[in-house]
Short mmCIF file of C-alpha atoms in Angstrom, two decimals:
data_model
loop_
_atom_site.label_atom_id
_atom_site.label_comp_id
_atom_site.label_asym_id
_atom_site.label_seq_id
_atom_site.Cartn_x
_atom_site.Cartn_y
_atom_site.Cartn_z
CA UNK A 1 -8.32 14.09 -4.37
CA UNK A 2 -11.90 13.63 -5.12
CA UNK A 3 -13.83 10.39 -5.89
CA UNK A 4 -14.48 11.07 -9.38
CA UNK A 5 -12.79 9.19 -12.43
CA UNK A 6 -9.28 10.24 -13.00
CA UNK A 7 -8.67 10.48 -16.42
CA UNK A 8 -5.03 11.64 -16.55
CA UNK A 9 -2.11 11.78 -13.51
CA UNK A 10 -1.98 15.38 -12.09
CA UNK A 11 1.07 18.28 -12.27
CA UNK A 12 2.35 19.87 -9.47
CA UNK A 13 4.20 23.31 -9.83
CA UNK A 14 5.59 22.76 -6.17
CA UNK A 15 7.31 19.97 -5.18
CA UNK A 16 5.54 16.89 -3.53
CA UNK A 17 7.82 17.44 -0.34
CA UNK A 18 6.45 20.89 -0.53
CA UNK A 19 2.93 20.92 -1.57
CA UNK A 20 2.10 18.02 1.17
CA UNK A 21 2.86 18.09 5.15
CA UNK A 22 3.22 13.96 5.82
CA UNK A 23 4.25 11.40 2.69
CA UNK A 24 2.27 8.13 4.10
CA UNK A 25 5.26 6.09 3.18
CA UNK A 26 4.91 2.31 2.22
CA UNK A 27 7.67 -0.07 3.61
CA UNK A 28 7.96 -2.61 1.48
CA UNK A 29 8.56 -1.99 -2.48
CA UNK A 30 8.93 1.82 -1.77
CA UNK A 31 11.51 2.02 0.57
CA UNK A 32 13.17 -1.15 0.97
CA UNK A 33 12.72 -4.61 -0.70
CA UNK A 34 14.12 -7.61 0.96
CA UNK A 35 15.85 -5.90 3.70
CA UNK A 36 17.66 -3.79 1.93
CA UNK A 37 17.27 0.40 0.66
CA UNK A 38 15.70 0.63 -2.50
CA UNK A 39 17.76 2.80 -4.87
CA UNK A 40 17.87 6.52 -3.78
CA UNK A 41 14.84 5.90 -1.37
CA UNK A 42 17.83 7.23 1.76
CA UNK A 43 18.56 10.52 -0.13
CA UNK A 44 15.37 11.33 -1.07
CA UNK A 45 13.72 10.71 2.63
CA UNK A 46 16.77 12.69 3.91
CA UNK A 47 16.08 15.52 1.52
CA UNK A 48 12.54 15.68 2.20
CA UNK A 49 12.40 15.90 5.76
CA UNK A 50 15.10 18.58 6.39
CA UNK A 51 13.05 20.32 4.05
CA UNK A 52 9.70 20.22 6.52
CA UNK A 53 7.96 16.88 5.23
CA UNK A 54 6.67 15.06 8.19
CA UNK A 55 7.81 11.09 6.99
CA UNK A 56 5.59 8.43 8.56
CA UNK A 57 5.88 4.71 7.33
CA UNK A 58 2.65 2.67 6.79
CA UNK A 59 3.10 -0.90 6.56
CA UNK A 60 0.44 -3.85 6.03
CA UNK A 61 3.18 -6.16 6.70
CA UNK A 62 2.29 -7.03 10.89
CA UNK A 63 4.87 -8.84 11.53
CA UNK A 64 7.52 -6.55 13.21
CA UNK A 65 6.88 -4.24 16.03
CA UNK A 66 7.24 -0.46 15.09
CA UNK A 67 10.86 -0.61 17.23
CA UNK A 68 11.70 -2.83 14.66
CA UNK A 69 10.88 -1.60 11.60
CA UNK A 70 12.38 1.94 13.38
CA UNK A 71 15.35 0.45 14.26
CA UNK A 72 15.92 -1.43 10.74
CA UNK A 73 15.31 2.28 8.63
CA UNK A 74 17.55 3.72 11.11
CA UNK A 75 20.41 1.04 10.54
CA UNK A 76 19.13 1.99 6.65
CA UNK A 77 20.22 5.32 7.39
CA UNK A 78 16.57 6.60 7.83
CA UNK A 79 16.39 8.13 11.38
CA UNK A 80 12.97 7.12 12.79
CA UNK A 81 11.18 6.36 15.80
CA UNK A 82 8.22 4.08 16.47
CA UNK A 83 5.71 6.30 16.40
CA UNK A 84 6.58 7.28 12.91
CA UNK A 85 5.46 3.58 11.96
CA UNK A 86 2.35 2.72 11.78
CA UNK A 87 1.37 -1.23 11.12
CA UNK A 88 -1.65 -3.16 9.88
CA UNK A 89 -1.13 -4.73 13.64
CA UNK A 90 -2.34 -1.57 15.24
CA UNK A 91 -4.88 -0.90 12.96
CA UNK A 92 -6.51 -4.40 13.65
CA UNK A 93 -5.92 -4.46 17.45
CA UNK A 94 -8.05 -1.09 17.41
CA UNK A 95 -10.85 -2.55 15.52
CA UNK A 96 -10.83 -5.53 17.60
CA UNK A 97 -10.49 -3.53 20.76
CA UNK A 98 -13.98 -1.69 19.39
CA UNK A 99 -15.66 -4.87 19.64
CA UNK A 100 -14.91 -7.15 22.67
CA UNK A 101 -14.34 -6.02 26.39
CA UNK A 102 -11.00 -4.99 27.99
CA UNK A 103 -8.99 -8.01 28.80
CA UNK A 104 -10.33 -10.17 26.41
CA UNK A 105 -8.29 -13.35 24.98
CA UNK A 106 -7.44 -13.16 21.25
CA UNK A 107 -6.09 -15.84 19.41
CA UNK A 108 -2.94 -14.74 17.28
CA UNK A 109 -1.88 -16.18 14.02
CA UNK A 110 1.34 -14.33 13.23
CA UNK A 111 4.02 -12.33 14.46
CA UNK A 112 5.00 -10.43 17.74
CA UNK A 113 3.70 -7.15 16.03
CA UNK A 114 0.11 -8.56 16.56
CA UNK A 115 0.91 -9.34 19.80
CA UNK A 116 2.35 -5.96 20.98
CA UNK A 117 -0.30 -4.44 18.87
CA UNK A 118 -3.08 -6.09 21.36
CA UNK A 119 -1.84 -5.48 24.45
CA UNK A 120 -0.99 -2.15 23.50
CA UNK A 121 -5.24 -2.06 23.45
CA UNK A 122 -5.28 -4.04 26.34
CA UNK A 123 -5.81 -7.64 24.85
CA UNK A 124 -4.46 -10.70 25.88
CA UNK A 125 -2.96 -13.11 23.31
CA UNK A 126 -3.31 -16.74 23.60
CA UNK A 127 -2.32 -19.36 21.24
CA UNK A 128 -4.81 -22.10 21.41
CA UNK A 129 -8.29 -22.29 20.19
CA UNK A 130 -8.52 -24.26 23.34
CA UNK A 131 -7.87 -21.16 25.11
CA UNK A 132 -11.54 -19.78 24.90
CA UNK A 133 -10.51 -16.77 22.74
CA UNK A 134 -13.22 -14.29 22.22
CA UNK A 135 -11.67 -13.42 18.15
CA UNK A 136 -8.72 -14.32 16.21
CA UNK A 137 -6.63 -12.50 14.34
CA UNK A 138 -4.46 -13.33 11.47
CA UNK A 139 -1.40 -11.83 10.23
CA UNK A 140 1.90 -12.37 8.19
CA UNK A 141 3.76 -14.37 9.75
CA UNK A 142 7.01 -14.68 8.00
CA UNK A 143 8.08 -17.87 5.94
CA UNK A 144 8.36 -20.06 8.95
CA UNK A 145 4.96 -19.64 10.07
CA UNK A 146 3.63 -23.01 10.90
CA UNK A 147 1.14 -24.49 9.05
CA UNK A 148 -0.83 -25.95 12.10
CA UNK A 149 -1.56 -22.00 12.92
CA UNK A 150 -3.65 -22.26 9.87
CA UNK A 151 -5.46 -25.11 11.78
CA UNK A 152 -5.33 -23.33 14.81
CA UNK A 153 -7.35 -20.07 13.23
CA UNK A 154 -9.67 -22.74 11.97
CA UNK A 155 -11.16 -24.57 14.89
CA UNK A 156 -11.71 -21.37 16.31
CA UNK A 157 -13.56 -19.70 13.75
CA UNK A 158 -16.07 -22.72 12.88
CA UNK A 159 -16.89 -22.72 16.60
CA UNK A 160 -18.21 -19.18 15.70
CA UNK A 161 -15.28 -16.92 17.14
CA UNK A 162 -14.91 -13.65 15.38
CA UNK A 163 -12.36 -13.56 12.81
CA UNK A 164 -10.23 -10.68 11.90
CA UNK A 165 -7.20 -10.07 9.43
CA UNK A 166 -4.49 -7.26 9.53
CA UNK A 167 -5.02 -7.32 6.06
CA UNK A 168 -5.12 -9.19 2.74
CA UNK A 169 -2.15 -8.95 0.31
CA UNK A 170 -1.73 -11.88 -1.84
CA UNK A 171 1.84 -10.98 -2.23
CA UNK A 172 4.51 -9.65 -0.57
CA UNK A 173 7.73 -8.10 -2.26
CA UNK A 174 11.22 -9.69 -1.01
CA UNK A 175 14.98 -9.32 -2.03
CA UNK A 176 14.57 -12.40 -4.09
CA UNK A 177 11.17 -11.94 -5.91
CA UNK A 178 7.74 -11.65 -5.39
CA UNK A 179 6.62 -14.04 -2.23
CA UNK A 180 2.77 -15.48 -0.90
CA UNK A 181 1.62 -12.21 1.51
CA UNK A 182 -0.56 -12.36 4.25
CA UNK A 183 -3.49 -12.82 1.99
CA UNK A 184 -2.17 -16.21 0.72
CA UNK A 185 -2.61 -17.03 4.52
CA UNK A 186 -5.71 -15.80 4.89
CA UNK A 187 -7.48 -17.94 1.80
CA UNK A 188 -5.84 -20.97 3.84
CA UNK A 189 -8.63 -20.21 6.52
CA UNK A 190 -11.41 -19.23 4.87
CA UNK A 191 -11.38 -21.81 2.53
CA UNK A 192 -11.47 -24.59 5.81
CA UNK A 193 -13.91 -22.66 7.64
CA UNK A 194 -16.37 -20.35 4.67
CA UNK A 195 -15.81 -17.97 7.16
CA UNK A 196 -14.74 -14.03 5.72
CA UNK A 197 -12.84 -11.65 8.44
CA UNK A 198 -13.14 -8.21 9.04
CA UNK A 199 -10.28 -6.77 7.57
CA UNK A 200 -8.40 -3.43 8.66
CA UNK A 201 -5.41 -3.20 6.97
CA UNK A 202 -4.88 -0.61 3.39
CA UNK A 203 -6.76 -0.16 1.29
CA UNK A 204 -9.76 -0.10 3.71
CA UNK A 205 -10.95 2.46 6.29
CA UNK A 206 -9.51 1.41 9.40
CA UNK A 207 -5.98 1.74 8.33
CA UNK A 208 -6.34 5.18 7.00
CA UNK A 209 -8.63 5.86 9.95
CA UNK A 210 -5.45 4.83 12.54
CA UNK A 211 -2.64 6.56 10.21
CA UNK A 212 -4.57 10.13 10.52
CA UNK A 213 -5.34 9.66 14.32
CA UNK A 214 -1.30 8.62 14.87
CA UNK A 215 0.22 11.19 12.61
CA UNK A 216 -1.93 14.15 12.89
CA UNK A 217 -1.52 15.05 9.14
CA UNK A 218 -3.45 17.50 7.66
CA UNK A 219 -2.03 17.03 3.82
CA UNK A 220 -0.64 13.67 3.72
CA UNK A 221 0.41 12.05 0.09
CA UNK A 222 0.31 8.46 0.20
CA UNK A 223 3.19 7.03 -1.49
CA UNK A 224 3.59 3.26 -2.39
CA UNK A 225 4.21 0.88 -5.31
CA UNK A 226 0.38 -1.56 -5.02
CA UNK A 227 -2.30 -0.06 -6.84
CA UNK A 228 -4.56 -2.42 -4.84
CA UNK A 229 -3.51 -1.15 -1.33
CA UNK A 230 -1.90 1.98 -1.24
CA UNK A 231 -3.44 3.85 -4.38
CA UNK A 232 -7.06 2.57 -3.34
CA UNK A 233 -6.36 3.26 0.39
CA UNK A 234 -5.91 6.89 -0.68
CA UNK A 235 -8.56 6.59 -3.11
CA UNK A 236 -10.74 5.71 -0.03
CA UNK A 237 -9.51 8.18 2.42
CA UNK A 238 -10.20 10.89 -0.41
CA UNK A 239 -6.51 12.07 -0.56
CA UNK A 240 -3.55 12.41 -3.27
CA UNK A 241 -1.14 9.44 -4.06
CA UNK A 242 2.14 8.79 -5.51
CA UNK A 243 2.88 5.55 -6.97
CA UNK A 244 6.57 4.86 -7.76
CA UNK A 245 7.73 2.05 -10.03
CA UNK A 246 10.10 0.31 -7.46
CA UNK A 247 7.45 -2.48 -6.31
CA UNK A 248 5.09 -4.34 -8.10
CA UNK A 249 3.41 -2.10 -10.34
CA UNK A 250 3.97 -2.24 -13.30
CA UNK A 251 3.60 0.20 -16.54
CA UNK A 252 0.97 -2.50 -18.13
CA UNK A 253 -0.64 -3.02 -14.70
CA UNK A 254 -1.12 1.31 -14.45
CA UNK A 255 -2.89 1.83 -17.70
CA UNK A 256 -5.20 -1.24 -16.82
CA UNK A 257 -5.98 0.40 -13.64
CA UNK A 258 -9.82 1.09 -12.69
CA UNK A 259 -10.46 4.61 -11.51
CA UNK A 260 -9.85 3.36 -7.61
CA UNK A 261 -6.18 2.65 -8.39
CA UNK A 262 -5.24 5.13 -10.93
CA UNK A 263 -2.26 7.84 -8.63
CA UNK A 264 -2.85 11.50 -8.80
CA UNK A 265 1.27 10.99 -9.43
CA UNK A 266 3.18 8.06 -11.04
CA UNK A 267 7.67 8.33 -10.96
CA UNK A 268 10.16 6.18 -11.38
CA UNK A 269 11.09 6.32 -7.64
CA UNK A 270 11.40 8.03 -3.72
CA UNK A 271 12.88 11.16 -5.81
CA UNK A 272 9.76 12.03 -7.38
CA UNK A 273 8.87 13.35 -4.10
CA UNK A 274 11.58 16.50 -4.35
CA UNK A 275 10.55 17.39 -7.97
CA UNK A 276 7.41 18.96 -9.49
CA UNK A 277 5.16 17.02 -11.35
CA UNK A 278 4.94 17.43 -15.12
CA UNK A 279 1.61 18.49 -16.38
CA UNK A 280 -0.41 16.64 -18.99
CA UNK A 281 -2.24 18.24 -21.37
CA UNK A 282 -5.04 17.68 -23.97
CA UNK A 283 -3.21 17.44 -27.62
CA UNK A 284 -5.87 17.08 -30.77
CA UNK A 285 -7.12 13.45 -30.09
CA UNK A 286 -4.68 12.37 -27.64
CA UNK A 287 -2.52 13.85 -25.00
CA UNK A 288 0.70 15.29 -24.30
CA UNK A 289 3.94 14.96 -21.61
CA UNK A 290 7.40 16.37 -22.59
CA UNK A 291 8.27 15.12 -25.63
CA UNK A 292 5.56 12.50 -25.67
CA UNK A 293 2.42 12.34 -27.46
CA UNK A 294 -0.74 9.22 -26.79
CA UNK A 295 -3.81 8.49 -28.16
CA UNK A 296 -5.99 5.59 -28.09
CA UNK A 297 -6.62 3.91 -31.37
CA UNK A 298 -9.43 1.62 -32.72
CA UNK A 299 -7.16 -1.25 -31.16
CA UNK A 300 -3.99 -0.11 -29.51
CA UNK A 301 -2.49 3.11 -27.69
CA UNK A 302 -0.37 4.98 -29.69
CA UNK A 303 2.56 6.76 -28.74
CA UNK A 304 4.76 9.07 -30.48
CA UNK A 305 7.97 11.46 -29.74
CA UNK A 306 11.02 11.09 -26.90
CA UNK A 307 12.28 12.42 -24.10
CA UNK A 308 12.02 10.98 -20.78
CA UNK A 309 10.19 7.28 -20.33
CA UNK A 310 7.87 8.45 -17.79
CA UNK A 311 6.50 11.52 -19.94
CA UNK A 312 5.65 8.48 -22.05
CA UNK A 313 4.03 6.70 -19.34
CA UNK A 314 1.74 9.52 -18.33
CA UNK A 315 0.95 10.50 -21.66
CA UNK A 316 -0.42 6.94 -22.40
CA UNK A 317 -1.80 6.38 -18.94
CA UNK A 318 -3.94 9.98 -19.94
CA UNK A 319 -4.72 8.32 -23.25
CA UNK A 320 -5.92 4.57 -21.65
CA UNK A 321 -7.81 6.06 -18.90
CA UNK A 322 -9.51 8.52 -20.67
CA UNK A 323 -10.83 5.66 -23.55
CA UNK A 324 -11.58 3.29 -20.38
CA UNK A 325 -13.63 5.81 -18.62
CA UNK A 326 -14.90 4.32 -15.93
CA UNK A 327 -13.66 0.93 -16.63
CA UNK A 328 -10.44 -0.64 -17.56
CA UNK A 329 -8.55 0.19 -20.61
CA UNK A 330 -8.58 -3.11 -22.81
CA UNK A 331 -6.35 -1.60 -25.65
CA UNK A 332 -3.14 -3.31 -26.25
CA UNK A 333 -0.57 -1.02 -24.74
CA UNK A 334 2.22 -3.75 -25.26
CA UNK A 335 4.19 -1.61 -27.86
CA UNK A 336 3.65 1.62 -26.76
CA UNK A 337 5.42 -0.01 -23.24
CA UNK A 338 8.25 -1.20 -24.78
CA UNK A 339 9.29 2.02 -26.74
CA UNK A 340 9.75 3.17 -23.40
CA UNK A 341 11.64 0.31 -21.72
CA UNK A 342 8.75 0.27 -19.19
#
């Protein structure tokens, strides 16, 4: 994918498990939400991979250890091993690792994935700021995090110690509704101490940087459900994405979307990854998708035709990004949305 303004989601005459070698899977939203498998998400993984794709999971969430999160898609019915996860924990514990000696003391704020993460690189965690840490690293930590952690992280860092996050969602999708993410957490801090981390987790560099070095892939698709994390992580590492509707996105939230979150794909769910991608196509003043037909108006997107929802969706997503440029569409796409139920 290049770094230009996308103007319209792509078409793919193969399908995604076909045209890419490794689907960059997000956890949470994509695959599961609140524990449990996201409709058709087994299936589709299933499909995929006896059909070649190499499945890796990609997770900001660095709380559990990749056994865990293995173990849990296995008991899903996802066979998987640890080293087909790869966690916001490792990716932080690498660029921490890059920056203090071997052996070195790091305060942890969060969950035991941090902790296996560092001494995986050969850190030692401690839990005091008394403890003479030499950085400290924050991470979800699950509802029952303490608050004194947050007090913790915050001696430290005014005293000058390095300060690193696994990453920064604000939210974090659960069985029960949208819940404060490790982000949340991470204002708590900085707002005590002024202080800003260095951040590894999606959509930045070092998470890309440790998914390519752990799975090898040579074509990966990143597929997830945040257009702030996923979509701009592959955005970032200059490669194609699929966004399905499963998470947090939204159909308002996608034709909003500034060229750094707009997919080269958008579906309804995991089984967009067996099918080809319908095309999109330049019709008079608008576009076209199936039975669909957008255009942007003086005030409004405007959508005619039927067929399937999501021809409707990429239509008008062709029709908003193409008037936004590159900016964000501010045409009310309100009634256009609900024609489709989206």
């Amino acid at each position: 994918m290049s770094q230009g303004v996308r103007t319209r989601p792509e078409g793919s005459g193969q399908a995604l498990s076909e045209a890419y070698d490794t689907a960059l899977l997000d956890l949470d939203g994509v695959v599961y939400a609140g524990g449990n498998a996201i409709a058709h998400a087994v299936d589709s993984l299933a499909t995929a991979r006896e059909g070649g794709m190499h499945l890796a999971y990609v997770t900001n969430n660095a709380l559990r250890t990749p056994d865990t999160v293995a173990e849990h898609l296995t008991e899903l019915g996802i066979p998987t091993g640890a080293d087909d996860v790869i966690t916001s924990a490792q990716a932080v514990a690498r660029l921490i690792s890059e920056q203090v000696p071997a052996g070195s003391r790091v305060l942890v704020i969060g969950g035991e994935g941090l902790r296996v993460a560092l001494r995986e690189r050969g850190l030692e965690p401690v839990e005091s700021a008394d403890d003479d840490p030499v950085a400290v690293v924050q991470g979800f930590g699950g509802p029952d995090l303490p608050w004194g952690r947050f007090a913790e992280a915050s001696y430290a860092v005014a005293r000058g110690v390095p300060w690193f996050a696994s990453n920064t969602d604000l939210t974090i999708p659960s069985g029960r509704g949208i819940a404060p993410g490790n982000g949340a957490a991470v204002e708590v801090v900085r707002i005590a101490t002024g202080a800003e981390p260095q951040v590894a987790g999606k959509p930045l560099p070092p998470m890309h940087r440790e998914t390519i070095l752990r799975t090898g892939a040579k074509r990966p698709l990143v597929v997830g459900d945040r257009l702030d994390t996923d979509i701009e992580g592959a955005f970032n590492g200059e490669v194609d994405s699929l966004l399905v509707l499963t998470g947090v996105t939204d159909g308002a939230q996608l034709l909003a979307a500034p060229p750094q979150h707009r997919p080269t794909y958008v579906d309804a769910d995991l089984r967009g990854m067996l099918t080809g991608q319908p095309e999109v196509t330049e019709a008079g003043e608008g576009f076209r998708c199936g039975g669909w037909s957008a255009k942007a108006g003086e005030e409004r997107l405007e959508l005619e035709g039927g067929g399937e929802a999501l021809d409707g969706l990429r239509a008008l997503c062709a029709a908003a990004w193409t008037a936004a440029g590159d900016g964000v569409c501010e045409l009310d796409g309100g009634k256009a949305l609900a024609r489709l139920g989206l």
